[in-house]
Amino acid sequence: MTDTAAAPELPADRPPASAHHPHGSLAKLMLGSIGIVYGDIGTSPIYAFRETFAGHHPLTPDPQHIYGVLSLIFWSMMLVVTVKYVTIIMRADNKGEGGSLALLALINRVTQGDRKRRWTSGIVLLGVFATALFYGDSMITPATTVLSAVEGLTLVESGFQPFVIPIAVGILIGLFMIQARGTARVGAMFGPVMIAYFGTISILGVISLVNAPGIILETLNPLNAVNFFLSDGSRAFLALGSVVLAVTGAEALYADMGHFGRRPIGLSWLVFVLPALMLNYMGQGAMIVSVSAAEAAELVRNPFFFLAPEMLRLPLVILATLAAIIASQAVISGAFSVTQQAIQLGFIPRLRITHTSEAAVGQIYIPVINWALMVMVILLVLFFQNSSNLTAAYGIAVTGAMFIDTCLLTVVLFSLWNWKPWAAIPLLAVFFMVDIAYFSANLTKVPDGGWFPLLVGLVAFTLLTTWARGRKLMIDRMREAAMPVEIFVKSAANSATRVPGTAVFMTTAPDGVPHALLHNLKHNKVLHERVMLLTVKIEDVPYVEEVSRFNLTDLGSGFYRLVLRFGFMEELDVPSALLRVQSCGPQFKMMDTSFFLARQTLLASGSRPGMALWREKLFSWMLRNAESAMEFFKLPPNRVVELGSQVEI
């Protein structure tokens, strides 16, 4: 079984694990990143500017407010995306991988020692909560992006209004239905489609800017954002709740770093995506300031689609819908990837994971996550009815995750990179000020829908921490009752009858005798000629070098202890790894090998200190519904023997 209850330590003399480097030319990786990474932030012009002037806290679409909002959008992109994520956070990679869990594993691996671990435990909980919030975001993003794109049909023909919800629901159901088949074939089209999308919105923005070119300087001038707050502070604060929608998806740059690399993602942002987004936002602003107040009030209902001439509006709706589907696909794939990491790092019970591509290791499918997301996304669309209502629920998860990323960055700057306080504190002060302002503004949306991601985050956080704590308590209880292996080997080697073949007893503990071995000897009265005590450890690195994969100890009398190490991004194929084990007798043959697993039955009891009784019962339910170790470790079904045991925590 995996030893995932607590994050494992790496020996000081162990060579570093090999990083997972993306392959391909710079241009190819940039194209791939544009197709995958920037779907979420790329579709934000469809609704971000609109919600600022026509959302729950509408602003008057006059030049002062438009200049102020555009300045806020531009400088938010520069501070949050360009400086915080592209320039700084993306340098904090864990052997090439990014994301909150990868960063947590990096912090856990590097900050060793009791003094540091005492205060980093709170940071770990924050990182787990960021992961929990991501699940709320992965439900809201597909619903919002697809629905906002399909709503463009009503500008083509008002009679389409009754069909918006059914079309959006149909698209979303189809999107989730194809996940099991993988997206390798259609994924090749993501890059070209997003290139066409960004190129189109850029051109539309430039055409509109011809009518008011001066808006470019007004956007770049930070004084317009400052004057917005000085002249209309309360409305400016509330507007932040909508302005932040322009940077939703910024965390995807860091999370997807392992697929494309820091340089391709950063270059794609600076030379292509950022200019395209700002040209479109400025074009929307220029269109509105160039018309009368009555016309402006009409245009702010959906300025993104009004940028296109009437004859081109339907093609724009189709292109925007394709971009929304791609953005949704990226979030769904991200949910699968985050879940896999959480399973490997011990925060989620074992789940069935299917690899949908023989060539690409990262393309996976997790049925329970897929169907849970689909149900929740459809319910969101049916409950909120339009994208404007959904955007009220959108910002909370994003701003919460961004704030937590800044907290994690604090640990990185001081503990990992050893920055001087005079350099780190001013930078962190700016980041915290921006994050807190955005998060506070989004808290005003809680009654209108912001409660949803908070509720999802709280439920997910409870599940993640309950599983991690319960696994640790269960392993500790089993270790307490374990017999020292040296005593067992000396007594059993001389008294038990030996039979041909190999027995592999999987155990979470790297010491002591597995319960399955004791039960087998008690009931069957025999031992195999070769007995292997096997522990699978998940390290705090994404990939483990082959030379560091195996740690074999000869215990004498045909007994061996083997520790198999895997990275948290690797597939756990135990039989394949055993075939490469040397120095413990003849090579492993699956037809001569039996795998003995212990299936624990948890006895929830409030008599022992550990967890609240309701959490023990929740952990017991999660344990019963976890994927079997046989399937999780790719063990041959006809060579597995399961022996039950009871554990009280």
JSON list of C-alpha atoms in Angstrom, two decimals, residues 271-375:
[
{"chain": "A", "resi": 271, "resn": "VAL", "atom": "CA", "xyz": [4.00, 38.60, -26.98]},
{"chain": "A", "resi": 272, "resn": "PHE", "atom": "CA", "xyz": [0.56, 37.28, -27.91]},
{"chain": "A", "resi": 273, "resn": "VAL", "atom": "CA", "xyz": [-2.12, 36.72, -25.26]},
{"chain": "A", "resi": 274, "resn": "LEU", "atom": "CA", "xyz": [-1.68, 39.91, -23.20]},
{"chain": "A", "resi": 275, "resn": "PRO", "atom": "CA", "xyz": [-1.68, 42.21, -26.27]},
{"chain": "A", "resi": 276, "resn": "ALA", "atom": "CA", "xyz": [-4.72, 40.41, -27.72]},
{"chain": "A", "resi": 277, "resn": "LEU", "atom": "CA", "xyz": [-6.71, 40.70, -24.49]},
{"chain": "A", "resi": 278, "resn": "MET", "atom": "CA", "xyz": [-5.88, 44.36, -23.91]},
{"chain": "A", "resi": 279, "resn": "LEU", "atom": "CA", "xyz": [-6.64, 45.31, -27.53]},
{"chain": "A", "resi": 280, "resn": "ASN", "atom": "CA", "xyz": [-10.08, 43.76, -27.13]},
{"chain": "A", "resi": 281, "resn": "TYR", "atom": "CA", "xyz": [-10.77, 45.36, -23.75]},
{"chain": "A", "resi": 282, "resn": "MET", "atom": "CA", "xyz": [-9.69, 48.77, -25.06]},
{"chain": "A", "resi": 283, "resn": "GLY", "atom": "CA", "xyz": [-11.78, 48.19, -28.19]},
{"chain": "A", "resi": 284, "resn": "GLN", "atom": "CA", "xyz": [-14.86, 47.54, -26.03]},
{"chain": "A", "resi": 285, "resn": "GLY", "atom": "CA", "xyz": [-14.16, 50.75, -24.12]},
{"chain": "A", "resi": 286, "resn": "ALA", "atom": "CA", "xyz": [-13.53, 52.77, -27.30]},
{"chain": "A", "resi": 287, "resn": "MET", "atom": "CA", "xyz": [-16.81, 51.56, -28.80]},
{"chain": "A", "resi": 288, "resn": "ILE", "atom": "CA", "xyz": [-18.78, 52.77, -25.77]},
{"chain": "A", "resi": 289, "resn": "VAL", "atom": "CA", "xyz": [-17.10, 56.19, -25.33]},
{"chain": "A", "resi": 290, "resn": "SER", "atom": "CA", "xyz": [-17.64, 56.92, -29.05]},
{"chain": "A", "resi": 291, "resn": "VAL", "atom": "CA", "xyz": [-21.44, 56.82, -28.85]},
{"chain": "A", "resi": 292, "resn": "SER", "atom": "CA", "xyz": [-24.21, 58.65, -27.04]},
{"chain": "A", "resi": 293, "resn": "ALA", "atom": "CA", "xyz": [-25.25, 57.79, -23.50]},
{"chain": "A", "resi": 294, "resn": "ALA", "atom": "CA", "xyz": [-28.40, 56.03, -24.72]},
{"chain": "A", "resi": 295, "resn": "GLU", "atom": "CA", "xyz": [-26.43, 53.88, -27.18]},
{"chain": "A", "resi": 296, "resn": "ALA", "atom": "CA", "xyz": [-23.77, 53.17, -24.54]},
{"chain": "A", "resi": 297, "resn": "ALA", "atom": "CA", "xyz": [-26.43, 51.85, -22.15]},
{"chain": "A", "resi": 298, "resn": "GLU", "atom": "CA", "xyz": [-27.50, 49.40, -24.87]},
{"chain": "A", "resi": 299, "resn": "LEU", "atom": "CA", "xyz": [-23.96, 48.34, -25.89]},
{"chain": "A", "resi": 300, "resn": "VAL", "atom": "CA", "xyz": [-22.77, 47.51, -22.34]},
{"chain": "A", "resi": 301, "resn": "ARG", "atom": "CA", "xyz": [-25.30, 44.65, -22.26]},
{"chain": "A", "resi": 302, "resn": "ASN", "atom": "CA", "xyz": [-22.82, 42.60, -24.30]},
{"chain": "A", "resi": 303, "resn": "PRO", "atom": "CA", "xyz": [-19.96, 44.74, -25.67]},
{"chain": "A", "resi": 304, "resn": "PHE", "atom": "CA", "xyz": [-17.82, 41.76, -26.69]},
{"chain": "A", "resi": 305, "resn": "PHE", "atom": "CA", "xyz": [-20.27, 40.61, -29.36]},
{"chain": "A", "resi": 306, "resn": "PHE", "atom": "CA", "xyz": [-21.34, 44.14, -30.35]},
{"chain": "A", "resi": 307, "resn": "LEU", "atom": "CA", "xyz": [-17.74, 44.74, -31.48]},
{"chain": "A", "resi": 308, "resn": "ALA", "atom": "CA", "xyz": [-18.45, 42.55, -34.52]},
{"chain": "A", "resi": 309, "resn": "PRO", "atom": "CA", "xyz": [-20.56, 43.80, -37.43]},
{"chain": "A", "resi": 310, "resn": "GLU", "atom": "CA", "xyz": [-23.99, 42.23, -37.50]},
{"chain": "A", "resi": 311, "resn": "MET", "atom": "CA", "xyz": [-23.15, 39.93, -40.42]},
{"chain": "A", "resi": 312, "resn": "LEU", "atom": "CA", "xyz": [-20.09, 38.55, -38.53]},
{"chain": "A", "resi": 313, "resn": "ARG", "atom": "CA", "xyz": [-21.78, 38.17, -35.16]},
{"chain": "A", "resi": 314, "resn": "LEU", "atom": "CA", "xyz": [-22.84, 34.54, -35.65]},
{"chain": "A", "resi": 315, "resn": "PRO", "atom": "CA", "xyz": [-19.31, 33.39, -36.66]},
{"chain": "A", "resi": 316, "resn": "LEU", "atom": "CA", "xyz": [-17.98, 35.24, -33.59]},
{"chain": "A", "resi": 317, "resn": "VAL", "atom": "CA", "xyz": [-20.50, 33.42, -31.37]},
{"chain": "A", "resi": 318, "resn": "ILE", "atom": "CA", "xyz": [-19.38, 30.07, -32.84]},
{"chain": "A", "resi": 319, "resn": "LEU", "atom": "CA", "xyz": [-15.69, 30.93, -32.38]},
{"chain": "A", "resi": 320, "resn": "ALA", "atom": "CA", "xyz": [-16.29, 32.14, -28.81]},
{"chain": "A", "resi": 321, "resn": "THR", "atom": "CA", "xyz": [-18.22, 28.95, -28.04]},
{"chain": "A", "resi": 322, "resn": "LEU", "atom": "CA", "xyz": [-15.32, 26.84, -29.31]},
{"chain": "A", "resi": 323, "resn": "ALA", "atom": "CA", "xyz": [-12.94, 28.87, -27.14]},
{"chain": "A", "resi": 324, "resn": "ALA", "atom": "CA", "xyz": [-15.27, 28.37, -24.15]},
{"chain": "A", "resi": 325, "resn": "ILE", "atom": "CA", "xyz": [-15.30, 24.60, -24.77]},
{"chain": "A", "resi": 326, "resn": "ILE", "atom": "CA", "xyz": [-11.49, 24.59, -24.88]},
{"chain": "A", "resi": 327, "resn": "ALA", "atom": "CA", "xyz": [-11.33, 26.62, -21.65]},
{"chain": "A", "resi": 328, "resn": "SER", "atom": "CA", "xyz": [-13.73, 24.17, -20.01]},
{"chain": "A", "resi": 329, "resn": "GLN", "atom": "CA", "xyz": [-11.70, 21.20, -21.26]},
{"chain": "A", "resi": 330, "resn": "ALA", "atom": "CA", "xyz": [-8.54, 22.66, -19.75]},
{"chain": "A", "resi": 331, "resn": "VAL", "atom": "CA", "xyz": [-10.26, 23.07, -16.36]},
{"chain": "A", "resi": 332, "resn": "ILE", "atom": "CA", "xyz": [-11.66, 19.52, -16.46]},
{"chain": "A", "resi": 333, "resn": "SER", "atom": "CA", "xyz": [-8.24, 18.09, -17.34]},
{"chain": "A", "resi": 334, "resn": "GLY", "atom": "CA", "xyz": [-6.79, 20.21, -14.53]},
{"chain": "A", "resi": 335, "resn": "ALA", "atom": "CA", "xyz": [-9.29, 18.69, -12.09]},
{"chain": "A", "resi": 336, "resn": "PHE", "atom": "CA", "xyz": [-8.14, 15.20, -13.12]},
{"chain": "A", "resi": 337, "resn": "SER", "atom": "CA", "xyz": [-4.48, 16.15, -12.72]},
{"chain": "A", "resi": 338, "resn": "VAL", "atom": "CA", "xyz": [-4.98, 17.82, -9.33]},
{"chain": "A", "resi": 339, "resn": "THR", "atom": "CA", "xyz": [-6.95, 14.80, -8.10]},
{"chain": "A", "resi": 340, "resn": "GLN", "atom": "CA", "xyz": [-4.18, 12.44, -9.18]},
{"chain": "A", "resi": 341, "resn": "GLN", "atom": "CA", "xyz": [-1.60, 14.54, -7.31]},
{"chain": "A", "resi": 342, "resn": "ALA", "atom": "CA", "xyz": [-3.84, 14.66, -4.22]},
{"chain": "A", "resi": 343, "resn": "ILE", "atom": "CA", "xyz": [-4.23, 10.87, -4.28]},
{"chain": "A", "resi": 344, "resn": "GLN", "atom": "CA", "xyz": [-0.49, 10.33, -4.56]},
{"chain": "A", "resi": 345, "resn": "LEU", "atom": "CA", "xyz": [0.26, 12.84, -1.79]},
{"chain": "A", "resi": 346, "resn": "GLY", "atom": "CA", "xyz": [-2.26, 11.24, 0.56]},
{"chain": "A", "resi": 347, "resn": "PHE", "atom": "CA", "xyz": [-5.13, 13.76, 0.63]},
{"chain": "A", "resi": 348, "resn": "ILE", "atom": "CA", "xyz": [-7.72, 11.76, -1.35]},
{"chain": "A", "resi": 349, "resn": "PRO", "atom": "CA", "xyz": [-8.50, 8.01, -1.22]},
{"chain": "A", "resi": 350, "resn": "ARG", "atom": "CA", "xyz": [-7.56, 5.80, -4.14]},
{"chain": "A", "resi": 351, "resn": "LEU", "atom": "CA", "xyz": [-9.81, 6.38, -7.17]},
{"chain": "A", "resi": 352, "resn": "ARG", "atom": "CA", "xyz": [-10.02, 4.63, -10.53]},
{"chain": "A", "resi": 353, "resn": "ILE", "atom": "CA", "xyz": [-7.67, 6.40, -12.96]},
{"chain": "A", "resi": 354, "resn": "THR", "atom": "CA", "xyz": [-7.74, 5.56, -16.68]},
{"chain": "A", "resi": 355, "resn": "HIS", "atom": "CA", "xyz": [-4.94, 6.63, -19.01]},
{"chain": "A", "resi": 356, "resn": "THR", "atom": "CA", "xyz": [-6.50, 7.81, -22.27]},
{"chain": "A", "resi": 357, "resn": "SER", "atom": "CA", "xyz": [-3.28, 8.08, -24.27]},
{"chain": "A", "resi": 358, "resn": "GLU", "atom": "CA", "xyz": [-0.37, 5.67, -24.64]},
{"chain": "A", "resi": 359, "resn": "ALA", "atom": "CA", "xyz": [1.90, 8.50, -25.77]},
{"chain": "A", "resi": 360, "resn": "ALA", "atom": "CA", "xyz": [1.02, 11.25, -23.28]},
{"chain": "A", "resi": 361, "resn": "VAL", "atom": "CA", "xyz": [1.40, 10.27, -19.63]},
{"chain": "A", "resi": 362, "resn": "GLY", "atom": "CA", "xyz": [-0.55, 13.29, -18.37]},
{"chain": "A", "resi": 363, "resn": "GLN", "atom": "CA", "xyz": [-3.77, 12.49, -20.24]},
{"chain": "A", "resi": 364, "resn": "ILE", "atom": "CA", "xyz": [-5.90, 10.73, -17.64]},
{"chain": "A", "resi": 365, "resn": "TYR", "atom": "CA", "xyz": [-9.58, 10.23, -16.92]},
{"chain": "A", "resi": 366, "resn": "ILE", "atom": "CA", "xyz": [-11.12, 9.82, -13.45]},
{"chain": "A", "resi": 367, "resn": "PRO", "atom": "CA", "xyz": [-14.76, 8.71, -13.81]},
{"chain": "A", "resi": 368, "resn": "VAL", "atom": "CA", "xyz": [-16.04, 9.76, -10.36]},
{"chain": "A", "resi": 369, "resn": "ILE", "atom": "CA", "xyz": [-14.58, 13.28, -10.74]},
{"chain": "A", "resi": 370, "resn": "ASN", "atom": "CA", "xyz": [-15.91, 13.59, -14.29]},
{"chain": "A", "resi": 371, "resn": "TRP", "atom": "CA", "xyz": [-19.50, 12.67, -13.45]},
{"chain": "A", "resi": 372, "resn": "ALA", "atom": "CA", "xyz": [-19.52, 14.69, -10.22]},
{"chain": "A", "resi": 373, "resn": "LEU", "atom": "CA", "xyz": [-18.33, 17.77, -12.12]},
{"chain": "A", "resi": 374, "resn": "MET", "atom": "CA", "xyz": [-20.91, 17.21, -14.87]},
{"chain": "A", "resi": 375, "resn": "VAL", "atom": "CA", "xyz": [-23.81, 16.99, -12.41]}
]
